[in-house]
Amino acid sequence: MTTTYDDGDIDTNPTLNPHLGDLIEVRYSRRQTLMGGLSAATAAVFGGMLLAGCGSDDDGVNPVTVTATAGGSSAAGRVATLTGSAIGQVDSVTWTQTAGPTVELAGAMTSAATFVVPGAATGTILTFAFTATSAGKTTAATASVTVGAAALGFTAVTKSLADAVAVPAGYSVTVLYRLGDPIAAGVAAYANDGTDVNFARRAGDHHDGMSYFGLSAAGAPDPNGNTRGLLVLNHENITQAYLHPAGPTTAGGARPEAEALKEMECHGVSVIEATKATAWSYVPASSFNRRITPLTPMSFSGPVRGDAILRTAYSTDATAGRGTINNCANGTMPWHTYLTNEENWAGYFRRDTGDAAVRSASGAVGAKANASLTRYGIPENRPGNYGWSTVTTADAASTLYRRWNITAGAASQADGSGDFRNEAFQFGWVVEIDPFDPASTPRKRTALGRMNHEGCQIGRTIAGVRPAFYMGDDAQNEYIYKFVSATPWAAADATAANRLAIGDKYLDTGTLYVARFNADGSGEWLALVFGEGPLTAANAAYPFGSQADVLTNARLAADALGATRMDRPEWTAVNPATGEMYCTLTNNSSRTPTTTNASNPRAYTDPKKPQGDLVNADPPTTAQATRGNANGHVIRLRETGDTSEALGFAWDVYAFGSGSDLDATNINLSGLDATNDFSSPDGLWFGLPSNASGTVSPVMWIETDDGAYTDVTNCMLLACIPGSVGDGSTRVVNNTLTTAANVTTTSTVTTRIGKSPGATLRRFLVGPKECEITGIHSTPDGRSLFVNVQHPGENGGPANITSSWPANQAGAVAAPSRPRSATIVITKDDGGVVGL
Ligand code: FEO
Ligand code: CA
Ligand code: CA
Ligand code: CA
């Protein structure tokens, strides 16, 4: 393109028709002004200079002179501007980068280019040339930007009980993918009145963990795919009331088949293609779109594959199963697969009274199964969530419904091949999905153990070093685990075509460990290896018979090893710059002063405020108070020698959740204030190392799933730039807790706490009513942040709609609209990295 500039564009040249000699004089005087007039600090951030223009008027073309300056922001992740001017008869101008880490220039063929400052080390200099072309001759000037440290770049969002997603000024929200949205051609638009069917071709409910995978034009993984990708997300659970016209049918004791099928299909995982034109949208008929549900065929991998404990009437060789359920958080593998994790699966199974006796009668195997079912929370005399096993189907051969009843048939073979007594052992695993191959069969990775899997975060990958995978078991007083692969990392595996084969390589063989946190700030990883320590047939509480037995009963093995009972381990996240691992401990209502320890040091009462009191003016009441570790905390650890293979670590607590009004000495230990107080941390994620939010000073995102502070605010998303293990001190906590029965106990605990976060922790988003904020990932460039809003209005129903989100995100709706879990995309209006 040709751009002609007139003299009036700029203010550096006072002459209208200069002679060459005048130009040179002006140039040099300006350079002297530039070099002499800027302070050292300013000059270190932005630089610019005039270069001698070589245009001359001896060929009849006026001489051209150019200037180049940099402005905007120089902080990592923010938008820098490059402004050029050219005086004379100019045919074209262009900005090109001449030094420093490569950035993508927007408007490179104009006088005003912009770029996002990369996450390079502070002080790194990027240099750009502004070149004007006139009659085939070029004239250039340069400008430079010196990278400044990443810092949070938004004003904190205030706590809110409004029915809307609120983000900071300068940010925008796009609703992308809602419960019921069609994902295949020919599927009707969602009526949202309870009549919709075919959820195997629609978005499921309760959006949870989520990963974005860049997608190339050829349909392959693209690590730089910032405008086209596959979004993979979990559908953890359902808000049953809204899925049917007038709520669920329960009369008569048997659930209608169509209702049960819909409810099942609303669980599982979505894979959808998403694209960005001016705004983000998903592609309703993409060939990549896929729903994985509790009906989808799965195969078992790893040490438990083929073990008798997985044998069912569906898979008599114990190698296959159907579906995945209650998929909570996720894992994003560097070889471009997705891990989905089975969390509260136990509740879905029916177990009738008498089952234990039938199992025990079959001998030691049955007795061990009874012990295991008890430890994993499946006692007798329970109907199973949603009563799916009660369905009577016209297809007599179908086992889709009776599989949810694990009661052992007295007349069935004791080995489980004739019924579904072992169906519950097929759940509680980490499941690997190849999102790029819709025909692929997901693999349940049994080497990572069986528990209430929250998420599975891989640590840093370093060539030649065995990678670690960090996992929380989310139930009260459960444990934190890591799996260390037997296979040292090889970078070429990140681009392999057979992605599930790479998963086999890293995820099927290795060692599972559980964490013990010591009071002195040290910790140990205890190996769950059959035959070692107490993990033998001689273990009195549960005689272990094999490595498959140890993995299937990881909780029982961890009990025997003396792991530390934590306050509900939720997500794990690894700082990409330091390798330090963070884990949310969401809350623990069963923690009492007598069971506190250094790493779970608080047990107290969090009173409810009078309804609607946002200013804490009234004295709190103890009615409906939350007791125990009511608000949760975020623990972190640094592996010994900073290696994923370590057997020991150092730990401290990054931050303790608390209302800012609570006791600063014993509860609000991190000194939270109105800009950053939070409760029940759950989702946890670091920005990607491919952009400034995951590079030198990575941003960590904290999402809440709260019931304790919801008298004051809806759930939220916070951003922080954390320090590192050991940047704080020890702290003595005095606990006093009075139970509802008026029994008071106390304890004094010394814990280890990180530096108070202050302004480096800030509230970024508040969600709509009765929601949980969960699932978070971004494009590689960090400029589009995907977030899930789960179960808005979950306490209502068709006759009592308590949230109309997301229908009301654009403005109030005339009549209540059934709420829908949904994925949103957040972008910064100036195009910078979200959060910075
Ligand atoms: Fe599905 Fe532990 O949250
Ligand atoms: Ca969760
Ligand atoms: Ca939770
Ligand atoms: Ca939830």
Tab-separated table of C-alpha atoms in Angstrom, residues 92 138 158 208 290 437 448 482 523 561 648 712 721 746:
chain	number	residue	atom	x	y	z
A	92	SER	CA	5.151	2.714	1.373
A	138	THR	CA	14.554	3.307	1.446
A	158	THR	CA	-15.720	-5.916	43.913
A	208	ASP	CA	-15.664	-28.039	34.605
A	290	ARG	CA	-17.432	-35.004	19.970
A	437	ASP	CA	-9.126	-38.106	16.669
A	448	LEU	CA	-2.011	-43.097	38.349
A	482	LYS	CA	2.299	-37.548	42.352
A	523	GLY	CA	8.041	-33.348	53.195
A	561	LEU	CA	2.164	-45.384	54.502
A	648	GLY	CA	11.425	-34.973	49.207
A	712	VAL	CA	-21.276	-11.980	50.977
A	721	ILE	CA	1.815	-13.372	40.836
A	746	THR	CA	-8.617	-25.497	71.189
